[in-house]
Coordinates of C-alpha atoms in Angstrom, one line a residue:
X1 CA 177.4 -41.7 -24.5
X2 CA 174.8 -38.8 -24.2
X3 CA 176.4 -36.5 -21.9
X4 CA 179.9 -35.0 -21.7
X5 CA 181.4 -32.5 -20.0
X6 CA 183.5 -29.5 -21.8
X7 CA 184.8 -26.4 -20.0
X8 CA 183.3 -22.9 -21.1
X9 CA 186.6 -21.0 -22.8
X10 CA 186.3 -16.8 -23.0
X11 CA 187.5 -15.5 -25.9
X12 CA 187.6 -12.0 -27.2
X13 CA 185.4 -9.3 -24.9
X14 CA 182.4 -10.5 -25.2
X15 CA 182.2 -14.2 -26.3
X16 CA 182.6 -17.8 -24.7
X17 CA 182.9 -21.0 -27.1
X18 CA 182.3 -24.5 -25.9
X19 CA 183.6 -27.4 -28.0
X20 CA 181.4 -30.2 -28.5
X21 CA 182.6 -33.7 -29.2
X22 CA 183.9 -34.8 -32.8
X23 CA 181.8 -38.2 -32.5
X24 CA 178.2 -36.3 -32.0
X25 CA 178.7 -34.3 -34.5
X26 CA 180.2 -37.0 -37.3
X27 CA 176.9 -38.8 -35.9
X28 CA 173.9 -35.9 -36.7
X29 CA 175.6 -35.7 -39.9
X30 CA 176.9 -32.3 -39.3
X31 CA 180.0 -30.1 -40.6
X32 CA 181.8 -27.2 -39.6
X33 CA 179.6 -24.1 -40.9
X34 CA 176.3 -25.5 -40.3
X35 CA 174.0 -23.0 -38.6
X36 CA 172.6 -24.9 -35.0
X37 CA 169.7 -23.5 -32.8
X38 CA 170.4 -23.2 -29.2
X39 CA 167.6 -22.4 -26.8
X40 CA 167.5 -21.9 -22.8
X41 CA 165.2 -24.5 -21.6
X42 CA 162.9 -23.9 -17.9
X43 CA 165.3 -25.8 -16.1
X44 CA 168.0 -23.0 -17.2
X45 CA 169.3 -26.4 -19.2
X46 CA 170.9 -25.2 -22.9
X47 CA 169.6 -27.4 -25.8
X48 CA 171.7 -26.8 -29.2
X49 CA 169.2 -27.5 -32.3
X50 CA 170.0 -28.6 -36.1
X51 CA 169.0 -25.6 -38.4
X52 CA 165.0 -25.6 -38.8
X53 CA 164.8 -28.0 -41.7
X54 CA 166.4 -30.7 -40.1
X55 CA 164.7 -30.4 -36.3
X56 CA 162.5 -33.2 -36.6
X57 CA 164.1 -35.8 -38.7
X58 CA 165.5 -37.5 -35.1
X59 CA 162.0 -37.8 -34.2
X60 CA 161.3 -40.3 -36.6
X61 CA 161.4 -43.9 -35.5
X62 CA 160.7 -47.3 -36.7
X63 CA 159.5 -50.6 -34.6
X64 CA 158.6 -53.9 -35.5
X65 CA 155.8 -56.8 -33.6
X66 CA 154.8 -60.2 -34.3
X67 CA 151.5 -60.8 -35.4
X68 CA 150.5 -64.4 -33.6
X69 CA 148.0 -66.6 -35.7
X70 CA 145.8 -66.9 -32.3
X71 CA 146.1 -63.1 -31.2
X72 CA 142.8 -61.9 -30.7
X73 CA 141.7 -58.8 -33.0
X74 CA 141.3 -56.5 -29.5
X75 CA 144.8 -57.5 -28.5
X76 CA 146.2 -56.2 -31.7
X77 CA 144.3 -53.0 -31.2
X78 CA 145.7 -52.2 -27.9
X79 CA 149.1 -53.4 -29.0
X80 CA 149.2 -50.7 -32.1
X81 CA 147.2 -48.0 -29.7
X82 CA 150.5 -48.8 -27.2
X83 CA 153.0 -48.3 -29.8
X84 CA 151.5 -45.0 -30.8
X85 CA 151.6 -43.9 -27.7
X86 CA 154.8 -44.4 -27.5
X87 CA 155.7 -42.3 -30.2
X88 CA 156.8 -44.3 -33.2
X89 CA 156.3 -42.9 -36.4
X90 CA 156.1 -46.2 -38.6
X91 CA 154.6 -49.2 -37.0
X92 CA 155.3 -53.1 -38.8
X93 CA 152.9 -55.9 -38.2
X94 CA 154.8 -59.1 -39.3
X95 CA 153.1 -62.4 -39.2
X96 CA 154.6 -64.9 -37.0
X97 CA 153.1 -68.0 -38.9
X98 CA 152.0 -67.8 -43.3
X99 CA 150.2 -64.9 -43.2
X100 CA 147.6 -62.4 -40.6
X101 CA 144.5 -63.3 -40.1
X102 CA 141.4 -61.6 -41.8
X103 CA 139.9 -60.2 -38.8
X104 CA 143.3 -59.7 -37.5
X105 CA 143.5 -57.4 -40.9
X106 CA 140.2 -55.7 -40.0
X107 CA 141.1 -54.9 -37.1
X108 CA 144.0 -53.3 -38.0
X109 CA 142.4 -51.2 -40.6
X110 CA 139.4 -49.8 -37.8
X111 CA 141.5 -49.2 -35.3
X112 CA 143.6 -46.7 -37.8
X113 CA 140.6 -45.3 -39.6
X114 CA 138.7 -44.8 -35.8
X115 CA 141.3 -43.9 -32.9
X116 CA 144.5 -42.9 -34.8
X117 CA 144.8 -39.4 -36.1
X118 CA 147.1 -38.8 -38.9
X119 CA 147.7 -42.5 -40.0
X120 CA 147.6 -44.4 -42.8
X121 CA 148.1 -48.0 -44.0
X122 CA 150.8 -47.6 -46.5
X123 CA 151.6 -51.3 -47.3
X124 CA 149.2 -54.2 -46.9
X125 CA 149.7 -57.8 -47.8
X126 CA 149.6 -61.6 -46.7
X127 CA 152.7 -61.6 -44.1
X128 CA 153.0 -57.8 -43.1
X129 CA 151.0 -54.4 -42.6
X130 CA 153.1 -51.7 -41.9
X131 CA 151.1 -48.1 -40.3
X132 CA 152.7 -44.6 -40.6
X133 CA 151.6 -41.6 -38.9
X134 CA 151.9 -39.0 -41.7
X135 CA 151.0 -36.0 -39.3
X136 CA 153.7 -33.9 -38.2
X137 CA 154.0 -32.4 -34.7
X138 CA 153.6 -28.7 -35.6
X139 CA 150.4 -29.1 -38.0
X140 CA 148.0 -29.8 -34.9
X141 CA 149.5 -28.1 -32.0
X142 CA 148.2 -29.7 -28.7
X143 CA 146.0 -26.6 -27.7
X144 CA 144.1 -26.9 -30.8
X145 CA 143.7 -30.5 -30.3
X146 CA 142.1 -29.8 -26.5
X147 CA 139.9 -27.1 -28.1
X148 CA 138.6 -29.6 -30.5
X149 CA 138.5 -32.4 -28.2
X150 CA 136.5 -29.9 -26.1
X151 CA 134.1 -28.3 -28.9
X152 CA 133.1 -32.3 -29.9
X153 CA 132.2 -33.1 -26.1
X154 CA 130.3 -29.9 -25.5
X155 CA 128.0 -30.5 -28.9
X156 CA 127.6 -34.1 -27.8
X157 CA 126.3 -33.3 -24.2
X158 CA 123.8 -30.7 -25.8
X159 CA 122.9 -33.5 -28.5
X160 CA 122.0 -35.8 -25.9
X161 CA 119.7 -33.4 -24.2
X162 CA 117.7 -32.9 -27.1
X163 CA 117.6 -36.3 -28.1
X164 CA 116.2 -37.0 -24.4
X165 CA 113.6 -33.7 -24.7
X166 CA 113.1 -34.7 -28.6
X167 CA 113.0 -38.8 -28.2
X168 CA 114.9 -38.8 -31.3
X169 CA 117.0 -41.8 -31.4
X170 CA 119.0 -40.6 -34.9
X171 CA 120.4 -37.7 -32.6
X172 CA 121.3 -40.6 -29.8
X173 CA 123.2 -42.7 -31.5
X174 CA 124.8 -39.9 -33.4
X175 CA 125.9 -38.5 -30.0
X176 CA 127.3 -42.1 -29.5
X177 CA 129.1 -42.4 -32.7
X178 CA 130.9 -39.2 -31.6
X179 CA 132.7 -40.7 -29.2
X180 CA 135.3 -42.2 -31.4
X181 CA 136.4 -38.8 -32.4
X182 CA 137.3 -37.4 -29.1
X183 CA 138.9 -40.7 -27.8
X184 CA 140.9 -39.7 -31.0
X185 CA 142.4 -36.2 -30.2
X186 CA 142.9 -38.0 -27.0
X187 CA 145.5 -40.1 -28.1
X188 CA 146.7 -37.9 -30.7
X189 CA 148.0 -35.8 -27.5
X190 CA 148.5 -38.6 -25.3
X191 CA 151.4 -39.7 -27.7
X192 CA 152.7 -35.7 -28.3
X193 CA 152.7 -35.5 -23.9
X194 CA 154.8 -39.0 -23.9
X195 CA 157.1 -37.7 -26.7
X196 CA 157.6 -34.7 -25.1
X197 CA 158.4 -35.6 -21.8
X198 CA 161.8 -37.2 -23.1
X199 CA 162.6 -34.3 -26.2
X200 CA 162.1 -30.9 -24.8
X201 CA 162.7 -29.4 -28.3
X202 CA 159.0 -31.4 -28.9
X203 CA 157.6 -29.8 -25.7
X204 CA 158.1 -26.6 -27.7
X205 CA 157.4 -27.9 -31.5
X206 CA 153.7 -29.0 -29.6
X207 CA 153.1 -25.5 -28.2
X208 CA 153.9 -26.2 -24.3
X209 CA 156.2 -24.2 -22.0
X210 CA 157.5 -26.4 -19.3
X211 CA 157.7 -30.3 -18.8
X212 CA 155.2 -30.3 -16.2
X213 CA 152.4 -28.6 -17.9
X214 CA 152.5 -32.5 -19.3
X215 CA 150.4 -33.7 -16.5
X216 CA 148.3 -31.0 -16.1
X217 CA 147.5 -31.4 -19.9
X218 CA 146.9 -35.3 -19.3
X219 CA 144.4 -34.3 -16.7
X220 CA 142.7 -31.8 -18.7
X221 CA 142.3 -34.5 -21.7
X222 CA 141.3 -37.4 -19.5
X223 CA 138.5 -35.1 -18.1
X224 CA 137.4 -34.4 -21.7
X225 CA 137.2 -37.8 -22.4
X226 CA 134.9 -38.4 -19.7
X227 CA 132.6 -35.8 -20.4
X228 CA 131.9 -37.3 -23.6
X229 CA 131.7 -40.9 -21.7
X230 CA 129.2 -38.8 -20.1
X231 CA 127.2 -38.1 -23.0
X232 CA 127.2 -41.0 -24.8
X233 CA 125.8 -42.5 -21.7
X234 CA 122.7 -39.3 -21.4
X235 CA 122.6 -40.4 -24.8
X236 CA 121.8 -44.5 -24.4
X237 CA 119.5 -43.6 -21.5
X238 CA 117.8 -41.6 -23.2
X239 CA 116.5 -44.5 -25.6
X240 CA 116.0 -46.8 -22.8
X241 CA 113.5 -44.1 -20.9
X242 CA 110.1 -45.4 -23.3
X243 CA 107.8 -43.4 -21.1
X244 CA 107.9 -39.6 -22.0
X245 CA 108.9 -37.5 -19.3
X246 CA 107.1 -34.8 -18.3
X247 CA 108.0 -31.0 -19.5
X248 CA 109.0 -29.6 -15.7
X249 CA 111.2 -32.3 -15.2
X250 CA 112.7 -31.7 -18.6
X251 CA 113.2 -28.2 -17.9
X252 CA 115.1 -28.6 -14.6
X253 CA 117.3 -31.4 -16.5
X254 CA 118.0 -29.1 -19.2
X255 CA 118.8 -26.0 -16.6
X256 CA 120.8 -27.8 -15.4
X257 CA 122.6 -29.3 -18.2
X258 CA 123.4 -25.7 -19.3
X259 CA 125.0 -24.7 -16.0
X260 CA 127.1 -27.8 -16.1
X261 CA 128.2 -26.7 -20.0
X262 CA 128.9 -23.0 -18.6
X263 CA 131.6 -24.3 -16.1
X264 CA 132.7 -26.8 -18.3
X265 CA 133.2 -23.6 -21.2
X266 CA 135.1 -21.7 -18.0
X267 CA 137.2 -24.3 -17.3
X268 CA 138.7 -24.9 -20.7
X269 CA 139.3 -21.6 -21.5
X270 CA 141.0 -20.7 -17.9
X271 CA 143.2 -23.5 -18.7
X272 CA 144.0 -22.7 -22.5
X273 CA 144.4 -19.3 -21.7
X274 CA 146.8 -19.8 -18.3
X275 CA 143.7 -17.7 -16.5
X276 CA 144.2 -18.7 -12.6
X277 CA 141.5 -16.1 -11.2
X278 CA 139.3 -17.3 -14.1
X279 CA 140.0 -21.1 -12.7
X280 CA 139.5 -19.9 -8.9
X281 CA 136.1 -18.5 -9.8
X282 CA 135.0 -21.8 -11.1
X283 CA 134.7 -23.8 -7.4
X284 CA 131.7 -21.4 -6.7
X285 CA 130.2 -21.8 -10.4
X286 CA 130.6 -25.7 -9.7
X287 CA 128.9 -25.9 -5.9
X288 CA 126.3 -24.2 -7.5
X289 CA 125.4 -26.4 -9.9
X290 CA 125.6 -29.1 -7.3
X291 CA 123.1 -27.8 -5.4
X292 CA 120.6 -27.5 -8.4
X293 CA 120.8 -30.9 -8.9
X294 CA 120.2 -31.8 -5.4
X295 CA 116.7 -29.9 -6.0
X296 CA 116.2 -31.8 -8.8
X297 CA 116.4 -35.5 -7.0
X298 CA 114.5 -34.0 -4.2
X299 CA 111.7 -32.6 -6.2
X300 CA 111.4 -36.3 -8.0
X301 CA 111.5 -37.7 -4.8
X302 CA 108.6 -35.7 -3.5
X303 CA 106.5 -36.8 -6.5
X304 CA 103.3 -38.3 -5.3
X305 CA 101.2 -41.2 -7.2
X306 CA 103.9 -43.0 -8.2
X307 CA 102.7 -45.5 -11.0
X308 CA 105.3 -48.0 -12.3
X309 CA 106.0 -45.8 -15.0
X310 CA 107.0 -42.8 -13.0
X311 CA 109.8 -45.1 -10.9
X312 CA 110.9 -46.2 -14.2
X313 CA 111.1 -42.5 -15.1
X314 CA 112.5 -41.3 -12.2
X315 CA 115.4 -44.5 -12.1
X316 CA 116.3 -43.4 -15.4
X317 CA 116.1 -39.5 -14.8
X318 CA 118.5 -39.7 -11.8
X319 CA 121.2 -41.7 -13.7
X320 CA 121.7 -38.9 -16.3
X321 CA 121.5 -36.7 -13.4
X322 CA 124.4 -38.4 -12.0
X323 CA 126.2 -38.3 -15.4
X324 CA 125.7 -34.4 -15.6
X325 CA 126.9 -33.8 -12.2
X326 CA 130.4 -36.6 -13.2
X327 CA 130.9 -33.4 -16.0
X328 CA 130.6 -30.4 -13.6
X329 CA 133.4 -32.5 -11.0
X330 CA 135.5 -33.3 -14.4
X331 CA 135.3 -29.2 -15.7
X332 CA 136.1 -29.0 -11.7
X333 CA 139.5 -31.3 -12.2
X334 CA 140.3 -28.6 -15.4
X335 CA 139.9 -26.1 -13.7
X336 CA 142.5 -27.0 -10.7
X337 CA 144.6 -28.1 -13.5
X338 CA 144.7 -24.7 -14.8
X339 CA 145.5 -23.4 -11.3
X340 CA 148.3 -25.7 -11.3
X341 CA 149.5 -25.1 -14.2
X342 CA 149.6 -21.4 -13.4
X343 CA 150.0 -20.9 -10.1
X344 CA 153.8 -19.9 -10.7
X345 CA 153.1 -17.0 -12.4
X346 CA 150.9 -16.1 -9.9
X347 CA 153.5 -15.9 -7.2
X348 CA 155.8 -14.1 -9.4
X349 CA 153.5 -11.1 -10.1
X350 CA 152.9 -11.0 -6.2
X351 CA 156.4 -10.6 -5.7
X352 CA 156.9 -8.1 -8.3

């Protein structure tokens, strides 16, 4: 059983003791005179916590899959990215025939190297691989992982612009390449948010306050993501566009690409910071930017002397325009998140 109920006994003049059961504690191997943690949760729950050294040795768990001789090599990868998700800590891939499969082995192997922060392969051979994640909860706090999620996206939308201005396909497909590192972070936290939602002592380990600063926090890394789905598209367009583009129409791209960065920048930091005015301010910022790019299709519609290069110019030029105004409505979705997230404390300065 995981719940009991005790009475609350007074003792002395300014103490009261509560018993806990004999069974829970023979079972977190603990003894009288051990030193235990206990901590007021936001739900005015109390959560009692083994000394520091021992806090997150419950967290680790173990689970086991069959590896099927005619399971597909993207399968497997979505089957280990679902059990990471999910929180285990070591991961077993048994074969359910002789032995796995050599691309079933590859596949293994990129999907820990490319989406699965703090992992490792610790055992490899013909019947079994077994994965561990080696990082620990505290080491990358799930603010840091955001602001890095965020700092990755940012460079790769401002890669792609000069790789449009520039034509320089190195700087395209690096912006593309980047993309495996944010979809990264993103399920580094994805699994911390999961975890969390059913351990509040990991809600505070991972740097959160309440349990429903969990879906704000899933919206804000979803939104992330996107953005750099954003740029990696800019990015591929930008190869496909052969003609070169002409300067004025580069510069209204590009002034417009750095008002969509500036409320993407606002809306991170409102929401890392808890800053609801700072999140408010950021509907005008975002209307603004909307309208700019409304100039910008109108203008290449007025163009006269359209050549079949121009329309090819244009189709291209309105598609990234269309993937720059997708990141101003995602920093948008950030910034309500941060009002969300927020708007609690808002109310209680009002009242004070």
């Amino acid at each position: 059983m995981n719940s009991d109920i005790r009475k609350i006994q007074f003792t002395g003049r300014s103490t009261y003791i509560l018993s806990l059961p004999k069974k829970w504690i023979e079972e977190m191997n603990l003894k009288a005179g051990d030193h235990v943690s206990i901590s007021r949760g936001s739900n005015n729950s109390l959560c009692i916590t083994p000394e520091q050294d021992n806090r997150l040795q419950d967290v680790v768990s173990e689970v086991s899959t069959y590896v099927m001789i005619d399971e597909g090599p993207n399968t497997l990868k979505r089957k280990i990215v679902s059990m990471y998700l999910s929180g285990y800590n070591l991961i077993n891939l048994k074969a359910k025939s002789s032995r796995i499969q050599p691309n079933q082995r590859e596949a293994v192997r990129e999907v820990v190297r490319r989406s699965l922060i703090g992992t490792e392969i610790i055992a490899d051979s013909s019947d079994i691989i077994t994965i561990q994640v080696l990082l620990t909860l505290p080491e990358l706090s799930v603010n840091t992982a955001v602001r890095r999620m965020f700092l990755i996206a940012s460079s790769m939308h401002r890669d792609a612009l000069v790789a449009l201005r520039e034509k320089n396909y190195d700087i395209a497909k690096g912006v593309i390449r980047s993309d495996d590192e944010v979809d990264r972070f993103s399920l580094y936290i994805l699994r911390n948010l999961v975890m969390s939602t059913n351990n509040e002592r990991i809600l505070q380990e991972i740097g959160l306050k309440n349990p429903s600063d969990c879906l704000s926090y899933r919206v804000t890394v979803k939104s992330i993501e996107r953005v750099a789905d954003h740029a990696s598209r800019i990015a591929s367009k930008s190869m496909e566009i052969q003609s070169s583009i002409p300067s004025i129409i580069i510069e209204k791209i590009e002034r417009l690409s750095n008002s969509a960065l500036e409320v993407l920048t606002s809306a991170v930091e409102a929401f890392l910071r808890r800053d609801y005015n700072l999140a408010d301010r950021i509907a005008d910022k975002s209307d603004n930017v909307l309208n700019l790019e409304r100039e910008i299709m109108q203008f290449l519609d007025s163009l006269e002397n359209r050549t079949i290069d121009k329309q090819e110019i244009n189709a291209g030029i309105k598609l990234i325009l269309e993937d720059i105004r997708r990141t101003v409505e995602h920093a948008s979705d950030i910034a309500e998140s941060a009002m969300n997230q927020t708007v609690g404390e808002i109310i209680k300065v009002e009242k004070k």
